[in-house]
Structures are given as structure tokens and as C-alpha cells.
Coordinates of C-alpha atoms in Angstrom, one line a residue:
X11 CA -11.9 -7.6 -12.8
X12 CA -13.8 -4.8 -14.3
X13 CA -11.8 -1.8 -16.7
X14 CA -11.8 0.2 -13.7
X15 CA -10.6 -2.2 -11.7
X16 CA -7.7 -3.2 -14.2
X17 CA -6.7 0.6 -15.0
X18 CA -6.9 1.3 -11.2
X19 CA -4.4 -1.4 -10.9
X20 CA -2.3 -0.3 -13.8
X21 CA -2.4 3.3 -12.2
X22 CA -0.9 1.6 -8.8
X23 CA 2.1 -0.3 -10.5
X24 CA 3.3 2.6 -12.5
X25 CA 3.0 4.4 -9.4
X26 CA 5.3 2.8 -7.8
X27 CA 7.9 2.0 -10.2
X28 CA 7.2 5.6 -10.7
X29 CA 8.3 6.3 -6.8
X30 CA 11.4 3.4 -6.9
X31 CA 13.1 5.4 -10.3
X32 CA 12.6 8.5 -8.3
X33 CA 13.8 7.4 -5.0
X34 CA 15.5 4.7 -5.2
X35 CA 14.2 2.5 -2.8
X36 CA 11.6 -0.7 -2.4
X37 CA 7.7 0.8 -2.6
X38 CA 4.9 -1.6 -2.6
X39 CA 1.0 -1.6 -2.7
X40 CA -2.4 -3.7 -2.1
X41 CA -5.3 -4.3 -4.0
X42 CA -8.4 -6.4 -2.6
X43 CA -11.3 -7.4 -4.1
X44 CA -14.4 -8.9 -2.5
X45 CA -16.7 -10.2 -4.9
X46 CA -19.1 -13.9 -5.6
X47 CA -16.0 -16.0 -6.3
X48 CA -14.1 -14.9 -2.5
X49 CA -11.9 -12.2 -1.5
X50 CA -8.5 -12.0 -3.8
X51 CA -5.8 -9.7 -2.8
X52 CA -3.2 -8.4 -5.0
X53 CA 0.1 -7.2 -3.2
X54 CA 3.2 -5.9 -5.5
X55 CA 6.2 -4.1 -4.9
X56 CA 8.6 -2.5 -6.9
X57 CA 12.4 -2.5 -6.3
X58 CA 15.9 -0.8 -7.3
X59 CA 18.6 -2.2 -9.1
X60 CA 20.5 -2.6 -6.2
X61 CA 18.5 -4.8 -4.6
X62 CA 17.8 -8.1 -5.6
X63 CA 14.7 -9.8 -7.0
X64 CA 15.1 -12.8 -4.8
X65 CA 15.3 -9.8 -1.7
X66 CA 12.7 -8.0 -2.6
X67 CA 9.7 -11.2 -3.5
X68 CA 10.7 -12.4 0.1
X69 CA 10.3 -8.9 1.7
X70 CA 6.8 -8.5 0.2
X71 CA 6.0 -12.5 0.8
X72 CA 6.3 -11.8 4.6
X73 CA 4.3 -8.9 4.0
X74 CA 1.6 -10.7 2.1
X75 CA 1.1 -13.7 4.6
X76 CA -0.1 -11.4 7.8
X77 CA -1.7 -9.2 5.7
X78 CA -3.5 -12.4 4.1
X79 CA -3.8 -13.4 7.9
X80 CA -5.5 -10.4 9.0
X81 CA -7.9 -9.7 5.9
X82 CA -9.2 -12.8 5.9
X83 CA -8.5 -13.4 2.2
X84 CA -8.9 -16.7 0.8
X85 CA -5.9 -15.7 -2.2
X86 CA -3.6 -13.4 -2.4
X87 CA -1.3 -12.6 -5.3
X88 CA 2.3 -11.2 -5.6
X89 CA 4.2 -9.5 -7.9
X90 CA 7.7 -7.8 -7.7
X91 CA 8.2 -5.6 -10.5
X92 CA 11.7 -3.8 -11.0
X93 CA 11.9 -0.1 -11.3
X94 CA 10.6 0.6 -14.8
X95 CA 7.5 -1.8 -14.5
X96 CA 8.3 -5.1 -16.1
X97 CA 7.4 -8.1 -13.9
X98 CA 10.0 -10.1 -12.7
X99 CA 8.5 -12.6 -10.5
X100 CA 4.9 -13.8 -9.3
X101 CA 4.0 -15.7 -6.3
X102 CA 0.3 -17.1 -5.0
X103 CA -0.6 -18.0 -1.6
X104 CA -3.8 -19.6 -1.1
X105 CA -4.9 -20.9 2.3
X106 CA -5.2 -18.6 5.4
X107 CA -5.2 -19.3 9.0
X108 CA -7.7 -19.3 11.7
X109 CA -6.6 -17.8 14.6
X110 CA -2.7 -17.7 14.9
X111 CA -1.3 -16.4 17.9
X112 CA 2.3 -16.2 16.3
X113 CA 0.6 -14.2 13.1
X114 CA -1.3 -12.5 15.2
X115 CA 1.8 -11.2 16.9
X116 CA 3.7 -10.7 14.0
X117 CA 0.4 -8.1 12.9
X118 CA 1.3 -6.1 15.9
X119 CA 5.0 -6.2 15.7
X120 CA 4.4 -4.9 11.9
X121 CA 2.2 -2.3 13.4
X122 CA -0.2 -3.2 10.5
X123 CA -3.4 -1.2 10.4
X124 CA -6.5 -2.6 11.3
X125 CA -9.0 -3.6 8.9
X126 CA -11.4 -1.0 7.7
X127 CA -9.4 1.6 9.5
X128 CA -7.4 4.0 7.8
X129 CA -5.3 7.5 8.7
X130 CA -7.7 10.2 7.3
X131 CA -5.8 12.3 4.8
X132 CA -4.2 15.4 5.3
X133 CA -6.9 18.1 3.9
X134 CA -5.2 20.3 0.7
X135 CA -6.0 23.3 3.0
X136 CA -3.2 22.3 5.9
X137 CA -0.7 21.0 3.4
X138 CA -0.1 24.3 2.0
X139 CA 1.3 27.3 3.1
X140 CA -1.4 30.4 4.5
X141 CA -0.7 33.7 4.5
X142 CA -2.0 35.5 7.8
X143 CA -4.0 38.3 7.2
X144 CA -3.8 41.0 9.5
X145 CA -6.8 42.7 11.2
X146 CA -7.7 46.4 10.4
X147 CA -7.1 48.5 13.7
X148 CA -10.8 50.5 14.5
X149 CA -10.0 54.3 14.4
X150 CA -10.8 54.8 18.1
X151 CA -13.4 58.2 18.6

């Protein structure tokens, strides 16, 4: 993985644990990369005190294996990190299916995204407030 690659990885784990301390609540992420050796994905989560490690690996486990399913990706990797950042627990899964109806229903139960498609972002221009400006009234003659 390139610098860039590891601080934009870095940058997504404190992120979240950044989300879970403020929040309180499970927040995870995904990180692919496509490159000579295959196509590795990286799926972590964050979780609160309050919910346990065990919980929260097998929440983003279930998570991991459709996604896997529906990238294609020969490898993915998880980690569950608690709300600070430290890792806590790692997982790897490396085979993926061809063609599973039963995954491929559990991709539209999950309402997961389809690949290479993704909700355009909300423009800085209609997330803040405007302030109307009202038109000058012509002198009539």
C-alpha cells in the first residue's frame, strides 16, 4: 500500500472512532484496492463500550461477506476497533462466490449499493442557509 494509501486509511479509522466517542454508536467503513496481486478489501468498524467486541466483529463479518460477494474481491480484511482506535480483533475471509442466489438476495435485502454507483454529494451551496435577496421595484413613469 502506498503512503497515501496508508494515511488515507489511517484518516478513515480515526474517523470513525472519532464518530463512535461522539455518538455513541457502531460506525464502520471500506477500503478496496485493485492492483497486480488482485483486489483486497479492507472493512472496519468501530464500536461503543456498551457493545461487545464479539457483537460488533459479527455485525461487520455479515457485512463483509455480501459486500466481498458483490465486489468481486478475492480478500477481504476486518477490523473492529473500539471507540478510541485500538484494534481489538481481526478477521480475513478469502474465497468468494460465483453466483449465489441466497447472497444475492441478502445484497438486496441490505439495500447495498451497486458497484461503481454512488449518491452524488450534496453541493456546499444547498447545505447552507441563503439569504433571499429581494428585487428593486422599477420607479414606474
Amino acid at each position: 500500500m502506498s503512503g497515501e494509501g496508508q494515511l488515507h486509511l489511517l484518516s478513515t479509522i480515526k474517523k470513525c472512532a472519532r464518530s463512535t466517542r461522539n455518538d455513541n454508536i457502531y460506525h464502520d467503513a471500506i477500503v478496496a484496492y485493485a492492483g497486480q496481486w488482485g483486489f483486497a478489501t479492507i472493512f472496519l468498524a468501530t464500536h461503543p463500550t456498551d457493545t461487545s467486541v464479539k457483537k460488533a466483529k459479527e455485525r461487520l463479518q455479515s457485512y463483509s461477506k455480501v459486500k466481498q460477494y458483490q465486489l468481486q474481491a478475492d480478500r477481504a480484511y476486518g477490523w473492529i476497533f473500539d471507540k478510541n482506535g485500538s484494534l481489538e480483533d481481526t478477521f480475513y475471509l478469502n474465497s468468494v462466490a460465483h453466483n449465489d442466489p441466497e447472497l444475492d438476495r441478502l445484497i438486496a435485502d441490505m439495500k447495498l449499493q451497486p458497484v461503481g454507483q454512488r449518491i452524488p454529494p450534496i453541493p456546499p451551496s444547498a447545505r447552507r442557509a441563503t439569504k433571499r435577496v429581494k428585487k428593486k421595484k422599477r420607479k414606474r413613469r
